[in-house]
PDB file of C-alpha atoms and ligand atoms in Angstrom:
ATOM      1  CA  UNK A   1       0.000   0.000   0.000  1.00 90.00           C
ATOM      2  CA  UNK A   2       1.116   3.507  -0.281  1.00 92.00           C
ATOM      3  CA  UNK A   3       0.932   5.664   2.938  1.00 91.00           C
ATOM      4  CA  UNK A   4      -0.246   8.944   3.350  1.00 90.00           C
ATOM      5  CA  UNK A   5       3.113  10.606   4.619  1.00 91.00           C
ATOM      6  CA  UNK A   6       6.787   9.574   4.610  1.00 93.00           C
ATOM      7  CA  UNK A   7       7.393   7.079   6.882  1.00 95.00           C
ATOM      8  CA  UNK A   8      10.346   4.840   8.242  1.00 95.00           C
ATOM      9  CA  UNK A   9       8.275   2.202   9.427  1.00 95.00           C
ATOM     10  CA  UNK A  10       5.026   0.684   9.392  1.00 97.00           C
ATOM     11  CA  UNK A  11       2.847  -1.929  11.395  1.00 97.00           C
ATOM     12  CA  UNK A  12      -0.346  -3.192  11.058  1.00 97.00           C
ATOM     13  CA  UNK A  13      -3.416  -5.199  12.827  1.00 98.00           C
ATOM     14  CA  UNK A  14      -5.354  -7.543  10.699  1.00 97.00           C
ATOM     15  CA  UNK A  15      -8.071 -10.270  12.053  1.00 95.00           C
ATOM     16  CA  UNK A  16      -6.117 -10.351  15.618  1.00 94.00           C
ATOM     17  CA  UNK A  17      -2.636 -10.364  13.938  1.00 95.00           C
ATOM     18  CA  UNK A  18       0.490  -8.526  13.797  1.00 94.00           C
ATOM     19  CA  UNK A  19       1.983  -7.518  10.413  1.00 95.00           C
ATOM     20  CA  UNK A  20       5.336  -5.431   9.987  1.00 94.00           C
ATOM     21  CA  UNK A  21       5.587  -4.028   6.414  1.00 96.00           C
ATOM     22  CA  UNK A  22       8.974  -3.573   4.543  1.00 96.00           C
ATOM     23  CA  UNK A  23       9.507  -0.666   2.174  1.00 95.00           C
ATOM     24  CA  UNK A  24       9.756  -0.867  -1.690  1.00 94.00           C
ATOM     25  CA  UNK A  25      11.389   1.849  -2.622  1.00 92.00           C
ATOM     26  CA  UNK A  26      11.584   1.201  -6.758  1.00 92.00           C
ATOM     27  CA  UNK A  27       7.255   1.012  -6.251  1.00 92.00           C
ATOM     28  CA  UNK A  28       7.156   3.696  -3.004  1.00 93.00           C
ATOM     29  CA  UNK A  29       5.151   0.779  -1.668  1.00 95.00           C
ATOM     30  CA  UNK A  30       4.968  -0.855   1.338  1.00 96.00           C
ATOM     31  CA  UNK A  31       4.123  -4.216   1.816  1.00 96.00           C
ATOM     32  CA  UNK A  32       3.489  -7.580   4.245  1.00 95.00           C
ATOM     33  CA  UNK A  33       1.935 -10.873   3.426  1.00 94.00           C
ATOM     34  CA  UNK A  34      -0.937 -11.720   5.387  1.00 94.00           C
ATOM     35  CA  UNK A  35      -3.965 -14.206   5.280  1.00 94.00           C
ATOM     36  CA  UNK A  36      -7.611 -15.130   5.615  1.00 94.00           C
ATOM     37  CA  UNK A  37      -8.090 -18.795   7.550  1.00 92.00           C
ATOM     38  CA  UNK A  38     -10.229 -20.913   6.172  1.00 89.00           C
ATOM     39  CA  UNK A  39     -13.458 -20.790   8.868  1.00 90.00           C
ATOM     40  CA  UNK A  40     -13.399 -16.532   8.087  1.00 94.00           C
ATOM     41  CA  UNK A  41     -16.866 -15.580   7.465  1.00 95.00           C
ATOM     42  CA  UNK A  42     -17.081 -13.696   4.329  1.00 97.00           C
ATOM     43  CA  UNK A  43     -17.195  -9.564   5.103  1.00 97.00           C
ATOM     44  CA  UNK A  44     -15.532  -6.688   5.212  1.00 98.00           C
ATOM     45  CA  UNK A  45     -12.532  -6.940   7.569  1.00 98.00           C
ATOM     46  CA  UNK A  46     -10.168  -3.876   8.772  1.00 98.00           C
ATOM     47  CA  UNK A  47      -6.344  -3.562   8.877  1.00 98.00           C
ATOM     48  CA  UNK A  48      -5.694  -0.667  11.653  1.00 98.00           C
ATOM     49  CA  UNK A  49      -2.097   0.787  10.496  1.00 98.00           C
ATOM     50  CA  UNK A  50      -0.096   2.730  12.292  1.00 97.00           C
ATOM     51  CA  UNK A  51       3.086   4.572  10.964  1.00 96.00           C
ATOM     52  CA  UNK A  52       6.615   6.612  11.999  1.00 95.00           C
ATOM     53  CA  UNK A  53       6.303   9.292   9.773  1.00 93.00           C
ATOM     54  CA  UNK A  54       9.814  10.779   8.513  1.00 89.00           C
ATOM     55  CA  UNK A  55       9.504  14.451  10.066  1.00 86.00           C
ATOM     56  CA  UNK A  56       7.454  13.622  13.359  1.00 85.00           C
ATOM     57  CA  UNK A  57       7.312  12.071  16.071  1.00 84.00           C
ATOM     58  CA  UNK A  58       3.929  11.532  16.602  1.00 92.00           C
ATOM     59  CA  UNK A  59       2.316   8.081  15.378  1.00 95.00           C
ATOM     60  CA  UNK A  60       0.075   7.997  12.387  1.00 95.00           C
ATOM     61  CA  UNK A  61      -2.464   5.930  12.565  1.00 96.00           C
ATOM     62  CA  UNK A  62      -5.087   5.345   9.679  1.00 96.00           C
ATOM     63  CA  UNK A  63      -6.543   2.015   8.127  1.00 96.00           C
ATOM     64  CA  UNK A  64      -7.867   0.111   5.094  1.00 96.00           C
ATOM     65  CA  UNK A  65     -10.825  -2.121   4.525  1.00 96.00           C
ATOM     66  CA  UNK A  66     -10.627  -5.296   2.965  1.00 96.00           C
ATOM     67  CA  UNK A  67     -13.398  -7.348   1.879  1.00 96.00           C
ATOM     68  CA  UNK A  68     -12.923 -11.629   2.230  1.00 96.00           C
ATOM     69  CA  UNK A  69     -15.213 -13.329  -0.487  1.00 95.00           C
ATOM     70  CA  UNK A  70     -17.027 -16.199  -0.479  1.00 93.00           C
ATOM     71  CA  UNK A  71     -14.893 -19.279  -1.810  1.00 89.00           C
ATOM     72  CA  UNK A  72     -16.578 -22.628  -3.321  1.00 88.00           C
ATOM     73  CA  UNK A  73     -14.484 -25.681  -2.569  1.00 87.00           C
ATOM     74  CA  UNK A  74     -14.510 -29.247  -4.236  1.00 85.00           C
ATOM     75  CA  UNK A  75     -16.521 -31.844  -2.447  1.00 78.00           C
ATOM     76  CA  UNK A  76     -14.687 -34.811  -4.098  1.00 74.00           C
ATOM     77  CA  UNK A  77     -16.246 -38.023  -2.524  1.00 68.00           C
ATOM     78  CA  UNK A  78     -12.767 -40.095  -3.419  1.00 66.00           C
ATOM     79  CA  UNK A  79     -12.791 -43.506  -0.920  1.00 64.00           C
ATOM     80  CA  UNK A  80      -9.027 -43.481  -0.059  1.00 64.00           C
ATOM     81  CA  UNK A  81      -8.251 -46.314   2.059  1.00 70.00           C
ATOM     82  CA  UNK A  82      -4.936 -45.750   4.567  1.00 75.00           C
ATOM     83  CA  UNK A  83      -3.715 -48.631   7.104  1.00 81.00           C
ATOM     84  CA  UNK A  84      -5.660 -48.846   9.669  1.00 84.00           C
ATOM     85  CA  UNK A  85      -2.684 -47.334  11.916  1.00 88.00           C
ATOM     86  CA  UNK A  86      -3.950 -44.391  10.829  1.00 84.00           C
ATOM     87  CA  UNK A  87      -7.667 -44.562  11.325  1.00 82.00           C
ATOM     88  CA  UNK A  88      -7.501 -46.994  13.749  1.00 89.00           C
ATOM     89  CA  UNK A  89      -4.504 -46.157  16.260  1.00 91.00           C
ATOM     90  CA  UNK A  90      -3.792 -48.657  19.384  1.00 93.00           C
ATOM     91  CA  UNK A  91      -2.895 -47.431  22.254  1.00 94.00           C
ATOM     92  CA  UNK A  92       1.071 -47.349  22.016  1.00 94.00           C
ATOM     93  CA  UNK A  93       0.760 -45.604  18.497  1.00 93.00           C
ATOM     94  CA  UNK A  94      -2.110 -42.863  19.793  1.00 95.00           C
ATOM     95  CA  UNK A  95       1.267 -42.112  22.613  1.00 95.00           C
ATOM     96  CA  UNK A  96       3.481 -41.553  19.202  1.00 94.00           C
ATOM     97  CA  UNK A  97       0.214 -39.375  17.675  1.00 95.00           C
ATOM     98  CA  UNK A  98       0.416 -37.673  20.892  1.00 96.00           C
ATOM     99  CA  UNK A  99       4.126 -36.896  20.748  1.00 95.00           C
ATOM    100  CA  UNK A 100       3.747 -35.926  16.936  1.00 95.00           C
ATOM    101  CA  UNK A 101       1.385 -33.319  18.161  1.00 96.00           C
ATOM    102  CA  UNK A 102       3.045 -31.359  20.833  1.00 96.00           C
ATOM    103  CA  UNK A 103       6.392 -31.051  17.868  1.00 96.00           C
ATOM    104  CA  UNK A 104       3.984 -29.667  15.555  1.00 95.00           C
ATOM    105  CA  UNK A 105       2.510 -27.472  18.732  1.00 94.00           C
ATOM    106  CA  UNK A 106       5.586 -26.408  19.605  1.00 93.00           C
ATOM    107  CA  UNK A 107       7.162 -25.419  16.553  1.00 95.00           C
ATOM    108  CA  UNK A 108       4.456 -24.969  14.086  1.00 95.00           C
ATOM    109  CA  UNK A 109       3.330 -21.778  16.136  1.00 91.00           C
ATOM    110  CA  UNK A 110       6.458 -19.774  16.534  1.00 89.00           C
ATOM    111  CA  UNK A 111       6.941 -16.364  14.978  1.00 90.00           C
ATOM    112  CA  UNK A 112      10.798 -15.054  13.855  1.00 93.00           C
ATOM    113  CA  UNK A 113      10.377 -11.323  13.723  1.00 90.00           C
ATOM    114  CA  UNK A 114      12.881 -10.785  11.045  1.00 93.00           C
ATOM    115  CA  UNK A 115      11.813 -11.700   7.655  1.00 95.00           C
ATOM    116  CA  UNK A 116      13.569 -13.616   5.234  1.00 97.00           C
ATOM    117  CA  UNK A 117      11.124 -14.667   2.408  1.00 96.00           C
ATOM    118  CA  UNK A 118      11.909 -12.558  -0.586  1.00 95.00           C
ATOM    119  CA  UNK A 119      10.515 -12.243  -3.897  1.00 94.00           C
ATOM    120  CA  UNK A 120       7.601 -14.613  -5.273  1.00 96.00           C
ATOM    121  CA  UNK A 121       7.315 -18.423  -3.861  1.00 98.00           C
ATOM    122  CA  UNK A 122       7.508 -21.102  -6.545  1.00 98.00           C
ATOM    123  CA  UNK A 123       6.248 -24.570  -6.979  1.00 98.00           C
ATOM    124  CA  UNK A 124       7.825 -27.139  -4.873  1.00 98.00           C
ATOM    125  CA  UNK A 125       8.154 -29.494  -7.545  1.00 97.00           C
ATOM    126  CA  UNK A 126       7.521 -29.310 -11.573  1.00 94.00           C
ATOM    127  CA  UNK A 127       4.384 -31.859 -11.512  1.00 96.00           C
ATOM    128  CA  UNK A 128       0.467 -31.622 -12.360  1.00 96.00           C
ATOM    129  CA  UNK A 129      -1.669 -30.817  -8.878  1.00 96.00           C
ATOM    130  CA  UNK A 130      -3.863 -33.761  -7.659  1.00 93.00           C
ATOM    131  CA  UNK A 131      -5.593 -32.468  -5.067  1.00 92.00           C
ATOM    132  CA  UNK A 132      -6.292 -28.498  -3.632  1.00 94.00           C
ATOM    133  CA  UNK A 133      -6.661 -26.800  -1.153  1.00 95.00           C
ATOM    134  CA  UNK A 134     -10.103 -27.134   1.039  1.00 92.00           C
ATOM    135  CA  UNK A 135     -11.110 -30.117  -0.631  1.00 91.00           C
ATOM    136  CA  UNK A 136     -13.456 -32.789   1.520  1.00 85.00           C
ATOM    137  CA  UNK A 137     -11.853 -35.927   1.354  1.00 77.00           C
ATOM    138  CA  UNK A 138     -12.901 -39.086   2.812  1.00 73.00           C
ATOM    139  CA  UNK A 139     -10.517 -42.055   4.138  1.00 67.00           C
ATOM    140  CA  UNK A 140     -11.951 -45.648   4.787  1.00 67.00           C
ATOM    141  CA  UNK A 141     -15.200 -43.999   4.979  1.00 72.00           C
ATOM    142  CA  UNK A 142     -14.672 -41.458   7.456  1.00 73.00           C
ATOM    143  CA  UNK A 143     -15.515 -37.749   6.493  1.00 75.00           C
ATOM    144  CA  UNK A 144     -11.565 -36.220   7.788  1.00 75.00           C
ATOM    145  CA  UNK A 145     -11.106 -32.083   8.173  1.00 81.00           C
ATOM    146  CA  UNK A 146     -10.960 -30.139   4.929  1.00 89.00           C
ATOM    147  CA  UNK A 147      -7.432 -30.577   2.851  1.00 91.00           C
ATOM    148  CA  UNK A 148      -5.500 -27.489   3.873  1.00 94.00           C
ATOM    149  CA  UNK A 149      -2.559 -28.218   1.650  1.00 96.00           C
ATOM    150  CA  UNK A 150      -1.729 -28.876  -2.081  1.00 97.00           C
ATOM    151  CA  UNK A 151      -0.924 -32.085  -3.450  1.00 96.00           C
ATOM    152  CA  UNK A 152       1.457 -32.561  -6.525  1.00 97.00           C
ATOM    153  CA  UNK A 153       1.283 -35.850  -8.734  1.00 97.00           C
ATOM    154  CA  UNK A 154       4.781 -37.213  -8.514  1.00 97.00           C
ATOM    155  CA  UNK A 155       6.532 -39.866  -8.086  1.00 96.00           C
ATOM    156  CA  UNK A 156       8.650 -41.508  -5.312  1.00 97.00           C
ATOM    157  CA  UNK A 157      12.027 -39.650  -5.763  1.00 97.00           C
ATOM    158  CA  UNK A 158      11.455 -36.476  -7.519  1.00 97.00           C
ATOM    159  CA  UNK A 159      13.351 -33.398  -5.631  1.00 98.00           C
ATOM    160  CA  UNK A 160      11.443 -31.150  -3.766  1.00 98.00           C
ATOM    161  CA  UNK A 161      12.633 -27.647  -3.253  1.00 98.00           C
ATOM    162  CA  UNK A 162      12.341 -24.826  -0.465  1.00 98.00           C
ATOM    163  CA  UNK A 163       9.231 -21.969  -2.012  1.00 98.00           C
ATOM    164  CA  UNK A 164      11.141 -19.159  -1.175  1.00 98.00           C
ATOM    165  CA  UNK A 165      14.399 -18.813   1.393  1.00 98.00           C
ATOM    166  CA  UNK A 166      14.612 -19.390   5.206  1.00 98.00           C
ATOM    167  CA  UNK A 167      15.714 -21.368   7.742  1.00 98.00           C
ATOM    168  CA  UNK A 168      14.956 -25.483   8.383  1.00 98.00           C
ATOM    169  CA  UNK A 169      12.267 -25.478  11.873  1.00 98.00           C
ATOM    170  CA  UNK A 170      11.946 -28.944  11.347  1.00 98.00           C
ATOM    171  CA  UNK A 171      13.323 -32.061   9.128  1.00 98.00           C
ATOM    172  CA  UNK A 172      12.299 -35.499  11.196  1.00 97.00           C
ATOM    173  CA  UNK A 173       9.920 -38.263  10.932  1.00 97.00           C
ATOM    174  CA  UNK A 174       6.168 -37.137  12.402  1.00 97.00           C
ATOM    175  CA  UNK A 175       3.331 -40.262  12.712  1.00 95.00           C
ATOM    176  CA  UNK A 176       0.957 -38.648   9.830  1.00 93.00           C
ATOM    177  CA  UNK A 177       3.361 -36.141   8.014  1.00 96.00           C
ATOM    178  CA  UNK A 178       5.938 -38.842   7.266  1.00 97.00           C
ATOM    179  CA  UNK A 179       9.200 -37.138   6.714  1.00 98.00           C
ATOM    180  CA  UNK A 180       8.834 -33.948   7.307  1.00 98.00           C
ATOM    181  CA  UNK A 181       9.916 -30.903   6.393  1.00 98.00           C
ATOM    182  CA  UNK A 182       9.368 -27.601   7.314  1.00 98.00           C
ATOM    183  CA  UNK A 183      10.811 -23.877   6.396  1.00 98.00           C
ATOM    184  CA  UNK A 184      10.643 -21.071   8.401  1.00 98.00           C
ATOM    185  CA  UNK A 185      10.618 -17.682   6.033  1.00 98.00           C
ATOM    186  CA  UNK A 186      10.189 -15.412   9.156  1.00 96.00           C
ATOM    187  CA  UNK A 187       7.370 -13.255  10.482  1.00 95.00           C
ATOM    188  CA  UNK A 188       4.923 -16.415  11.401  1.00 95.00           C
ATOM    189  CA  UNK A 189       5.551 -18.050   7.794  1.00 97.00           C
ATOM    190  CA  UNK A 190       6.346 -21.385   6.990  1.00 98.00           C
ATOM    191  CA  UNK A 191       5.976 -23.675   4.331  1.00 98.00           C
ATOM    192  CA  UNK A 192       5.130 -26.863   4.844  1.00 98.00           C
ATOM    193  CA  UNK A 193       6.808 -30.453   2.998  1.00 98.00           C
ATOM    194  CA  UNK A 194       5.307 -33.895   3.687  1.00 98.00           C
ATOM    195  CA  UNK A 195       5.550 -37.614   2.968  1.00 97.00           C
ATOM    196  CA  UNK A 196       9.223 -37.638   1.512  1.00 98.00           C
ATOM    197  CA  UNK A 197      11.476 -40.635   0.993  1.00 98.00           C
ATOM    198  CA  UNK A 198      14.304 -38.677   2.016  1.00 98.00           C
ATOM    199  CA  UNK A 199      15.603 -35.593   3.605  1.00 98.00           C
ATOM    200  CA  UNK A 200      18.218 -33.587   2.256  1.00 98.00           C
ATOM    201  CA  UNK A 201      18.496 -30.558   4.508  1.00 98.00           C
ATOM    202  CA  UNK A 202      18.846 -30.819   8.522  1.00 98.00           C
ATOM    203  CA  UNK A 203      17.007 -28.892  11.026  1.00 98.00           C
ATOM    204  CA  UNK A 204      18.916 -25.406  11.236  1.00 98.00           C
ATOM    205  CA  UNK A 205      20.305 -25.127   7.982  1.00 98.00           C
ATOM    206  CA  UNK A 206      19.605 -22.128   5.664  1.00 98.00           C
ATOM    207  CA  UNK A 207      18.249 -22.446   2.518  1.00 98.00           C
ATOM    208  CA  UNK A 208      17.410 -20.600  -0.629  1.00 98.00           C
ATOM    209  CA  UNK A 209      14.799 -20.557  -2.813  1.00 98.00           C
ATOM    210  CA  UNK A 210      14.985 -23.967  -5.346  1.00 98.00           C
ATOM    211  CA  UNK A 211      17.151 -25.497  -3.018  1.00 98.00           C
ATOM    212  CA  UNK A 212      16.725 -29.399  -2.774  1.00 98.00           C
ATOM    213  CA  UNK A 213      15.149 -30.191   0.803  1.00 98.00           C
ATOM    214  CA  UNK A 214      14.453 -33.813   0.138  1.00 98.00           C
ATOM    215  CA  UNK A 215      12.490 -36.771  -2.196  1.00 98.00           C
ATOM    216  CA  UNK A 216       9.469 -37.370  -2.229  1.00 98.00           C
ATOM    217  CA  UNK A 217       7.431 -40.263  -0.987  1.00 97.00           C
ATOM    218  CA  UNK A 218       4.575 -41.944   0.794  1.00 96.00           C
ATOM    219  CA  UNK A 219       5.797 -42.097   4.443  1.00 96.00           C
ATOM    220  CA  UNK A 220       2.919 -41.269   6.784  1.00 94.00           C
ATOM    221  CA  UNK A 221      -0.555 -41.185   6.146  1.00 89.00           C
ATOM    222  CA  UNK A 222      -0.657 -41.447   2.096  1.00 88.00           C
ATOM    223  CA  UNK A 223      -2.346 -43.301  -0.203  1.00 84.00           C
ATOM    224  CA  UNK A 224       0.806 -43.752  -1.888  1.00 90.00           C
ATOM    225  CA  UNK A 225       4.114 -41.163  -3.494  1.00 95.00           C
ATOM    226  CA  UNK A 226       3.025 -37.484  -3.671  1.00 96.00           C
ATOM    227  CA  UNK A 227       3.535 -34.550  -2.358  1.00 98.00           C
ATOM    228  CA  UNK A 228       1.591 -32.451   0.112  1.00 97.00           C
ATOM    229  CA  UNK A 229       2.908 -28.965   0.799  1.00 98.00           C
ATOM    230  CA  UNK A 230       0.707 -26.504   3.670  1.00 98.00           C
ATOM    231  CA  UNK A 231       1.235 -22.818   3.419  1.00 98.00           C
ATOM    232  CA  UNK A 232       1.339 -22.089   7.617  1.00 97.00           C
ATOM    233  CA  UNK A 233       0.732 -17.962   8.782  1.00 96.00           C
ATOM    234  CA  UNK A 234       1.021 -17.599  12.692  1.00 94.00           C
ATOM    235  CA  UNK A 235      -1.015 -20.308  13.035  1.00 92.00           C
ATOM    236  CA  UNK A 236      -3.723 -20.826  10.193  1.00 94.00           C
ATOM    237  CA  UNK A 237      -3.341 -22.673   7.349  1.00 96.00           C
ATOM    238  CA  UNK A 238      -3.226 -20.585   3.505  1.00 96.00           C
ATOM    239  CA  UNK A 239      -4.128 -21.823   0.096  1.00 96.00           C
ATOM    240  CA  UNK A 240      -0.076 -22.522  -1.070  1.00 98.00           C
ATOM    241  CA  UNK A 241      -1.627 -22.368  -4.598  1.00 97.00           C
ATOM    242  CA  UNK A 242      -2.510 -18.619  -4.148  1.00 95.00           C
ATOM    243  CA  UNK A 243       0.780 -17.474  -2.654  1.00 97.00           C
ATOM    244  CA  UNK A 244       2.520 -19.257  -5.910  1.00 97.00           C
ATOM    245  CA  UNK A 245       0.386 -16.590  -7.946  1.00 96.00           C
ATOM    246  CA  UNK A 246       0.553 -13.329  -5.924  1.00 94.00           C
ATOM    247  CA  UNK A 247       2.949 -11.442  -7.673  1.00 90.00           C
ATOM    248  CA  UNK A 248       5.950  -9.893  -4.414  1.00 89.00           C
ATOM    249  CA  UNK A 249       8.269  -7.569  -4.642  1.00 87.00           C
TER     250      UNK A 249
HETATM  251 ZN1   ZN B   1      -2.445 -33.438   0.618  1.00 62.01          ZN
END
């Protein structure tokens, strides 16, 4: 957006979160990536804004309206069947779901301040899409929660590669997930890469956008080799197919 004065910084409020924009100065514009969860009810939402303008010292506040649309999503009917590990868990393997979920609590929800995404995300791999985001899918005849993730038609083997730069949160073997991986691109964003034969990267490293993070697979819950990627914003899950479009600076 373009502000209303000179400013040397600028921070925002949208839907309960907390955005800090960068400058662009070959556009004047400033900008941060932010998202609308799945469950928001279509309406017109505000971002409060408030700036340090160049020759003051008083705050400027102001804001923008944003309007969240109503979005159709496929109700595929596909019977997948899974092992029954997964849809029927005894007791020693609902302890390793357990354990599964407090890793994915504990680092799926932390924010980095600094960011380190830059410039447009790309595909994780070069491959037709099989499945999209929001889609209800049913396993062994269960109704399970809405598909928050993309899934590309490959097969077992084909390199997978970071969406944008950052820094490896995670890269281990999670119950559902399979192998795992997971990037951190700062400010509450990471990007999400699951069911892969093998890793290539190790939690820590620092990667760049293309960079090989692994294979892919059918570890954990799958059907069989694909790829699932999630798109992850300070806690709620984005369509990963509409951040490979939006056009960044
Ligand atoms: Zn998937």
């Amino acid at each position: 957006m373009k502000a209303p004065a000179k400013l040397r910084s600028l921070s925002g409020t949208w839907l309960t979160h907390q955005l800090a924009f960068s400058y662009d100065a070959s556009t004047k514009t400033w900008f941060a990536l932010a998202g609308v969860s799945f469950e928001t009810p279509p309406g017109k939402y505000t971002l409060d804004l408030t700036g340090a303008p160049s020759m003051s010292n008083a705050p400027l506040a102001f804001s923008r309206q944003f309007a969240v649309a109503r979005a159709t999503y496929p109700k595929i009917k596909v019977e997948l069947t899974v092992e029954k590990k997964f849809t029927e868990p005894t007791p020693e393997q609902l302890q390793q779901i357990e354990e599964a979920k407090k890793t994915k609590q504990d680092y799926l929800n932390r924010v980095t301040p600094e960011r380190e995404w830059d410039g447009k995300f790309t595909a994780p791999a070069d491959a037709p899409i099989s499945d999209v985001f929001g889609s209800q899918r049913i396993f062994n005849g269960k109704a399970q929660s809405p598909h928050l993730g993309l899934d590309f038609r490959v097969p077992a083997g084909t390199p997978v590669t970071a969406m944008n730069d950052g820094t490896v949160l995670l890269a281990r073997p999670l119950y559902y997930e399979g192998n795992f991986v997971v990037l951190d691109h700062g400010q509450g964003l990471l990007t999400l890469y699951l069911h892969l034969s093998e890793f290539r990267v190790k939690e820590g490293d620092v990667v760049k956008r293309g960079d090989v993070l692994g294979l892919s697979g059918g570890t954990g819950r799958a059907t069989g080799p694909h790829l699932h990627v999630a798109v992850r914003w300070q806690g709620t899950y984005l369509d990963p197919a509409r951040l490979i479009q939006l056009p960044l600076p």
